[in-house]
Amino acid sequence: LGTLYLGHDFVEKDIDEAMREIRVSLLEADVNYKIVKQFIADVKEKAVGERVLKSLTPGDQVVKIVYEELVKLMGEEAVPINLKKSGMSVVLVVGLQGSGKTTHIGKLSQYLRKNNNMRPLMVAADIYRPAAINQLVQLGKQLNIEVFQMGILTRPQVIVQKALEYARLNNYNLVMIDTAGRLIDEALMQELVDIKEIAHPDEILLTVDAMTGQDAVNVATTFHQKLDVTGCLLTKLDSDTRGGAALSIRYMTNIPIKFVGMGEKLDQIEVFHPDRMAK
């Protein structure tokens, strides 16, 4: 766009053409169509204003407006994770099976140990998928972070209660709880509500696979209604993922995206910055 319209006077039909290109780009990125419609309307309203039509570089001005609106849509500023200033912080991690939840508990535990001076204990409370417990134990060995687990025969609510007692006795200041992520149903949601009441988490992080696009909104909405999710951890945000989920989740649910996981390595996690995603 920056070079497309520099050679002639910029008029409203040029703006319409630019808006069509932007609309197609957003839809291809799997952004929710309601969001696309509103976004295009907001951008066009600003683009038709004096500052574009009378600008010496109208194409650049349109790009600038699009960028500013994208940043606004995704929350403008990075939102920090909720951790207590002193004492023990608890992070409850929820999300569907296959969203990268267990791996990202490991990533985030390591990140917070390194950057926030935390001493984490990871808790294996997904008893329905034995591989989840094994996976967390293996991650713990790789990262040199202790994992609290009681196998698959103890109820998750009891595991969490015992883990919190263990963490207090052993001076951990961060408890990261891995939970079941099977298909959304009443039993799963009630279990998560029970765990929330036991753990009183400082942060409830929802892991969402960035490649699920618009479907991510339905997942986020369901978890949010039951648990009051405090943040989102967007996983699998690799170079070929367009970021539609990031746009859609923030706009439709108002849950701030706090972290993004980009690759398979255990250090590939970072704070979500709306301005970087917009670029």
CSV table of C-alpha atoms in Angstrom, one decimal:
chain,number,residue,atom,x,y,z
A,1,LEU,CA,0.0,0.0,0.0
A,2,GLY,CA,2.8,2.4,0.8
A,3,THR,CA,3.9,2.5,-2.8
A,4,LEU,CA,0.7,1.7,-4.6
A,5,TYR,CA,-0.9,5.1,-4.4
A,6,LEU,CA,2.0,7.5,-4.4
A,7,GLY,CA,1.9,8.3,-8.1
A,8,HIS,CA,-1.5,10.1,-8.3
A,9,ASP,CA,-4.1,12.0,-6.2
A,10,PHE,CA,-5.5,9.8,-3.5
A,11,VAL,CA,-9.4,9.8,-3.6
A,12,GLU,CA,-12.0,7.8,-1.8
A,13,LYS,CA,-12.2,5.1,-4.5
A,14,ASP,CA,-8.5,4.4,-3.8
A,15,ILE,CA,-9.3,4.0,-0.1
A,16,ASP,CA,-12.1,1.6,-1.0
A,17,GLU,CA,-9.5,-0.4,-3.0
A,18,ALA,CA,-7.1,-0.4,-0.2
A,19,MET,CA,-9.8,-1.5,2.2
A,20,ARG,CA,-10.7,-4.5,-0.1
A,21,GLU,CA,-7.1,-5.6,0.1
A,22,ILE,CA,-7.0,-5.3,3.9
A,23,ARG,CA,-10.3,-7.2,4.2
A,24,VAL,CA,-9.0,-10.1,2.1
A,25,SER,CA,-5.7,-10.2,4.1
A,26,LEU,CA,-7.6,-10.3,7.4
A,27,LEU,CA,-10.0,-13.0,6.3
A,28,GLU,CA,-7.1,-15.1,4.9
A,29,ALA,CA,-5.5,-14.8,8.3
A,30,ASP,CA,-8.8,-16.4,9.7
A,31,VAL,CA,-9.9,-13.3,11.6
A,32,ASN,CA,-13.5,-13.4,12.6
A,33,TYR,CA,-15.7,-11.8,9.9
A,34,LYS,CA,-17.5,-9.5,12.4
A,35,ILE,CA,-14.2,-8.2,13.5
A,36,VAL,CA,-13.0,-7.6,9.9
A,37,LYS,CA,-16.2,-5.7,9.2
A,38,GLN,CA,-15.9,-3.4,12.2
A,39,PHE,CA,-12.1,-3.0,11.7
A,40,ILE,CA,-12.5,-1.9,8.0
A,41,ALA,CA,-15.2,0.6,9.0
A,42,ASP,CA,-13.0,2.1,11.7
A,43,VAL,CA,-10.0,2.3,9.4
A,44,LYS,CA,-12.0,3.8,6.5
A,45,GLU,CA,-13.5,6.4,8.7
A,46,LYS,CA,-10.0,7.6,9.7
A,47,ALA,CA,-8.6,7.2,6.2
A,48,VAL,CA,-11.3,9.3,4.6
A,49,GLY,CA,-10.4,12.1,6.9
A,50,GLU,CA,-8.3,15.1,6.0
A,51,ARG,CA,-5.0,13.6,7.0
A,52,VAL,CA,-5.0,10.9,4.2
A,53,LEU,CA,-6.7,12.7,1.3
A,54,LYS,CA,-4.5,15.7,1.6
A,55,SER,CA,-1.3,13.9,2.6
A,56,LEU,CA,1.8,13.9,0.4
A,57,THR,CA,2.2,10.2,1.1
A,58,PRO,CA,-1.4,8.9,1.4
A,59,GLY,CA,-0.4,5.3,1.0
A,60,ASP,CA,1.9,5.5,4.0
A,61,GLN,CA,-0.8,7.2,5.9
A,62,VAL,CA,-3.2,4.4,5.3
A,63,VAL,CA,-0.6,1.8,6.4
A,64,LYS,CA,0.0,3.8,9.6
A,65,ILE,CA,-3.8,4.0,10.3
A,66,VAL,CA,-4.1,0.2,9.8
A,67,TYR,CA,-1.1,-0.4,12.1
A,68,GLU,CA,-2.5,1.8,14.8
A,69,GLU,CA,-5.9,0.2,14.6
A,70,LEU,CA,-4.4,-3.3,14.8
A,71,VAL,CA,-2.4,-2.4,17.9
A,72,LYS,CA,-5.6,-0.9,19.5
A,73,LEU,CA,-7.6,-4.1,18.6
A,74,MET,CA,-5.0,-6.3,20.3
A,75,GLY,CA,-4.8,-4.4,23.6
A,76,GLU,CA,-2.2,-1.7,22.9
A,77,GLU,CA,0.3,-2.7,25.6
A,78,ALA,CA,1.8,-5.9,26.9
A,79,VAL,CA,-0.1,-7.2,30.0
A,80,PRO,CA,2.1,-8.6,32.7
A,81,ILE,CA,1.4,-11.9,34.4
A,82,ASN,CA,-0.3,-11.7,37.9
A,83,LEU,CA,2.2,-12.8,40.5
A,84,LYS,CA,2.3,-12.0,44.2
A,85,LYS,CA,5.0,-9.6,45.4
A,86,SER,CA,5.7,-12.0,48.2
A,87,GLY,CA,4.6,-15.5,49.2
A,88,MET,CA,3.4,-18.2,46.9
A,89,SER,CA,1.9,-17.5,43.5
A,90,VAL,CA,-0.4,-20.0,41.8
A,91,VAL,CA,-0.9,-20.3,38.0
A,92,LEU,CA,-3.7,-22.5,36.7
A,93,VAL,CA,-3.1,-23.5,33.1
A,94,VAL,CA,-6.2,-24.7,31.1
A,95,GLY,CA,-7.0,-25.5,27.5
A,96,LEU,CA,-7.9,-28.2,25.1
A,97,GLN,CA,-5.8,-31.3,24.6
A,98,GLY,CA,-3.4,-30.7,21.8
A,99,SER,CA,-3.1,-26.9,22.4
A,100,GLY,CA,0.5,-27.3,23.7
A,101,LYS,CA,-0.5,-26.9,27.4
A,102,THR,CA,1.9,-29.3,29.0
A,103,THR,CA,4.9,-28.1,27.0
A,104,HIS,CA,4.1,-24.5,27.7
A,105,ILE,CA,3.9,-25.1,31.4
A,106,GLY,CA,7.5,-26.1,31.1
A,107,LYS,CA,8.4,-23.2,29.0
A,108,LEU,CA,6.7,-20.7,31.2
A,109,SER,CA,8.1,-22.2,34.4
A,110,GLN,CA,11.6,-21.8,33.0
A,111,TYR,CA,10.8,-18.3,31.8
A,112,LEU,CA,9.5,-17.1,35.1
A,113,ARG,CA,12.4,-18.8,37.0
A,114,LYS,CA,14.9,-16.9,34.8
A,115,ASN,CA,13.1,-13.5,34.4
A,116,ASN,CA,11.1,-13.2,37.6
A,117,ASN,CA,13.3,-15.0,40.1
A,118,MET,CA,10.7,-17.6,40.8
A,119,ARG,CA,11.2,-21.1,42.2
A,120,PRO,CA,8.6,-23.2,40.4
A,121,LEU,CA,6.9,-26.5,41.2
A,122,MET,CA,5.0,-28.0,38.3
A,123,VAL,CA,1.9,-30.0,39.2
A,124,ALA,CA,0.6,-33.0,37.1
A,125,ALA,CA,-3.2,-32.8,37.6
A,126,ASP,CA,-4.2,-34.3,34.2
A,127,ILE,CA,-5.0,-37.9,35.3
A,128,TYR,CA,-6.9,-38.8,32.1
A,129,ARG,CA,-3.9,-38.8,29.8
A,130,PRO,CA,-1.0,-40.8,31.4
A,131,ALA,CA,1.3,-39.4,28.7
A,132,ALA,CA,0.6,-35.9,30.1
A,133,ILE,CA,2.1,-36.9,33.5
A,134,ASN,CA,5.1,-38.6,31.8
A,135,GLN,CA,5.6,-35.6,29.5
A,136,LEU,CA,5.6,-33.2,32.5
A,137,VAL,CA,8.0,-35.4,34.4
A,138,GLN,CA,10.4,-35.5,31.4
A,139,LEU,CA,10.2,-31.7,31.0
A,140,GLY,CA,11.0,-31.3,34.7
A,141,LYS,CA,14.1,-33.4,34.3
A,142,GLN,CA,15.2,-31.4,31.2
A,143,LEU,CA,14.6,-28.1,33.0
A,144,ASN,CA,15.7,-29.2,36.5
A,145,ILE,CA,12.3,-28.2,37.8
A,146,GLU,CA,10.5,-30.5,40.3
A,147,VAL,CA,7.2,-32.1,39.3
A,148,PHE,CA,4.6,-33.0,41.8
A,149,GLN,CA,2.5,-36.0,40.7
A,150,MET,CA,0.4,-38.8,42.3
A,151,GLY,CA,-0.3,-40.9,39.3
A,152,ILE,CA,-3.6,-41.4,37.6
A,153,LEU,CA,-5.7,-43.0,40.5
A,154,THR,CA,-6.0,-39.9,42.7
A,155,ARG,CA,-8.6,-37.2,41.9
A,156,PRO,CA,-7.1,-34.0,40.4
A,157,GLN,CA,-8.7,-31.9,43.3
A,158,VAL,CA,-6.7,-34.0,45.8
A,159,ILE,CA,-3.5,-33.8,43.8
A,160,VAL,CA,-3.8,-30.0,43.7
A,161,GLN,CA,-4.5,-29.7,47.4
A,162,LYS,CA,-1.5,-32.0,48.3
A,163,ALA,CA,0.7,-30.1,45.8
A,164,LEU,CA,0.0,-26.7,47.5
A,165,GLU,CA,0.8,-28.1,50.9
A,166,TYR,CA,4.0,-29.6,49.6
A,167,ALA,CA,5.0,-26.3,47.9
A,168,ARG,CA,4.5,-24.4,51.1
A,169,LEU,CA,6.5,-26.9,53.1
A,170,ASN,CA,9.4,-26.8,50.6
A,171,ASN,CA,9.5,-23.0,50.0
A,172,TYR,CA,8.4,-22.9,46.4
A,173,ASN,CA,7.0,-19.5,45.5
A,174,LEU,CA,5.4,-20.5,42.2
A,175,VAL,CA,3.0,-23.4,41.6
A,176,MET,CA,2.2,-24.2,37.9
A,177,ILE,CA,-0.8,-26.5,37.6
A,178,ASP,CA,-1.4,-28.7,34.5
A,179,THR,CA,-5.0,-29.7,34.0
A,180,ALA,CA,-7.0,-32.0,31.8
A,181,GLY,CA,-7.8,-30.8,28.3
A,182,ARG,CA,-10.2,-33.4,26.9
A,183,LEU,CA,-13.3,-32.3,25.0
A,184,ILE,CA,-15.2,-29.5,26.7
A,185,ASP,CA,-18.0,-31.1,28.8
A,186,GLU,CA,-19.8,-30.5,32.1
A,187,ALA,CA,-17.5,-32.9,34.0
A,188,LEU,CA,-14.3,-31.2,32.8
A,189,MET,CA,-15.6,-27.7,33.5
A,190,GLN,CA,-16.8,-28.7,37.0
A,191,GLU,CA,-13.4,-30.3,37.8
A,192,LEU,CA,-11.6,-27.0,36.7
A,193,VAL,CA,-14.0,-25.0,38.8
A,194,ASP,CA,-13.3,-27.2,41.8
A,195,ILE,CA,-9.5,-26.8,41.3
A,196,LYS,CA,-9.9,-23.1,41.0
A,197,GLU,CA,-11.7,-23.0,44.4
A,198,ILE,CA,-9.0,-25.1,46.0
A,199,ALA,CA,-6.0,-23.3,44.5
A,200,HIS,CA,-7.2,-19.7,44.5
A,201,PRO,CA,-5.0,-19.0,41.5
A,202,ASP,CA,-3.4,-15.6,40.9
A,203,GLU,CA,-3.5,-16.3,37.2
A,204,ILE,CA,-5.7,-18.6,35.0
A,205,LEU,CA,-3.9,-18.9,31.7
A,206,LEU,CA,-5.8,-20.4,28.7
A,207,THR,CA,-3.5,-22.0,26.2
A,208,VAL,CA,-4.8,-21.7,22.6
A,209,ASP,CA,-3.3,-23.1,19.4
A,210,ALA,CA,-2.7,-20.1,17.2
A,211,MET,CA,-3.4,-22.2,14.1
A,212,THR,CA,-7.1,-22.8,15.1
A,213,GLY,CA,-8.0,-19.3,14.0
A,214,GLN,CA,-11.6,-18.4,14.5
A,215,ASP,CA,-12.4,-21.6,16.5
A,216,ALA,CA,-10.1,-20.2,19.2
A,217,VAL,CA,-12.8,-17.7,20.0
A,218,ASN,CA,-15.4,-20.4,20.8
A,219,VAL,CA,-12.8,-22.2,23.0
A,220,ALA,CA,-11.8,-19.0,24.8
A,221,THR,CA,-15.4,-18.0,25.4
A,222,THR,CA,-16.4,-21.3,26.9
A,223,PHE,CA,-13.5,-21.4,29.3
A,224,HIS,CA,-13.9,-17.7,30.2
A,225,GLN,CA,-17.6,-18.1,31.1
A,226,LYS,CA,-16.8,-20.8,33.6
A,227,LEU,CA,-13.5,-19.8,35.0
A,228,ASP,CA,-13.0,-16.0,34.4
A,229,VAL,CA,-9.8,-16.6,32.5
A,230,THR,CA,-7.2,-13.9,33.3
A,231,GLY,CA,-4.9,-14.3,30.3
A,232,CYS,CA,-4.2,-16.2,27.2
A,233,LEU,CA,-1.0,-18.1,26.1
A,234,LEU,CA,-1.0,-18.4,22.3
A,235,THR,CA,0.9,-21.4,21.3
A,236,LYS,CA,2.4,-22.6,17.9
A,237,LEU,CA,2.7,-19.0,16.7
A,238,ASP,CA,5.2,-19.9,14.0
A,239,SER,CA,6.2,-17.9,10.9
A,240,ASP,CA,3.4,-19.3,8.8
A,241,THR,CA,0.7,-18.5,11.3
A,242,ARG,CA,-1.1,-15.3,10.4
A,243,GLY,CA,-2.2,-14.2,13.9
A,244,GLY,CA,-6.0,-14.4,13.3
A,245,ALA,CA,-6.5,-16.0,16.6
A,246,ALA,CA,-4.7,-13.2,18.4
A,247,LEU,CA,-6.9,-10.6,16.9
A,248,SER,CA,-10.1,-12.5,17.3
A,249,ILE,CA,-9.6,-13.6,21.0
A,250,ARG,CA,-8.8,-10.2,22.3
A,251,TYR,CA,-11.6,-8.4,20.4
A,252,MET,CA,-14.3,-11.0,21.1
A,253,THR,CA,-13.5,-12.0,24.7
A,254,ASN,CA,-11.4,-9.1,26.0
A,255,ILE,CA,-9.0,-11.7,27.5
A,256,PRO,CA,-5.4,-10.2,27.3
A,257,ILE,CA,-2.9,-12.3,25.4
A,258,LYS,CA,0.1,-12.5,27.8
A,259,PHE,CA,2.5,-14.9,26.3
A,260,VAL,CA,3.2,-16.4,22.9
A,261,GLY,CA,5.1,-19.7,22.2
A,262,MET,CA,6.8,-19.7,18.8
A,263,GLY,CA,8.6,-23.0,18.3
A,264,GLU,CA,9.4,-26.4,19.9
A,265,LYS,CA,12.5,-25.4,21.9
A,266,LEU,CA,11.9,-24.8,25.6
A,267,ASP,CA,13.2,-21.2,25.5
A,268,GLN,CA,10.9,-20.2,22.7
A,269,ILE,CA,8.3,-18.2,24.7
A,270,GLU,CA,8.0,-14.5,25.1
A,271,VAL,CA,5.7,-11.7,26.4
A,272,PHE,CA,3.0,-10.8,23.8
A,273,HIS,CA,3.5,-7.3,22.4
A,274,PRO,CA,0.5,-6.0,20.3
A,275,ASP,CA,2.7,-3.6,18.4
A,276,ARG,CA,5.1,-6.4,17.2
A,277,MET,CA,2.2,-8.6,16.2
A,278,ALA,CA,0.6,-5.7,14.3
A,279,LYS,CA,3.8,-5.2,12.3
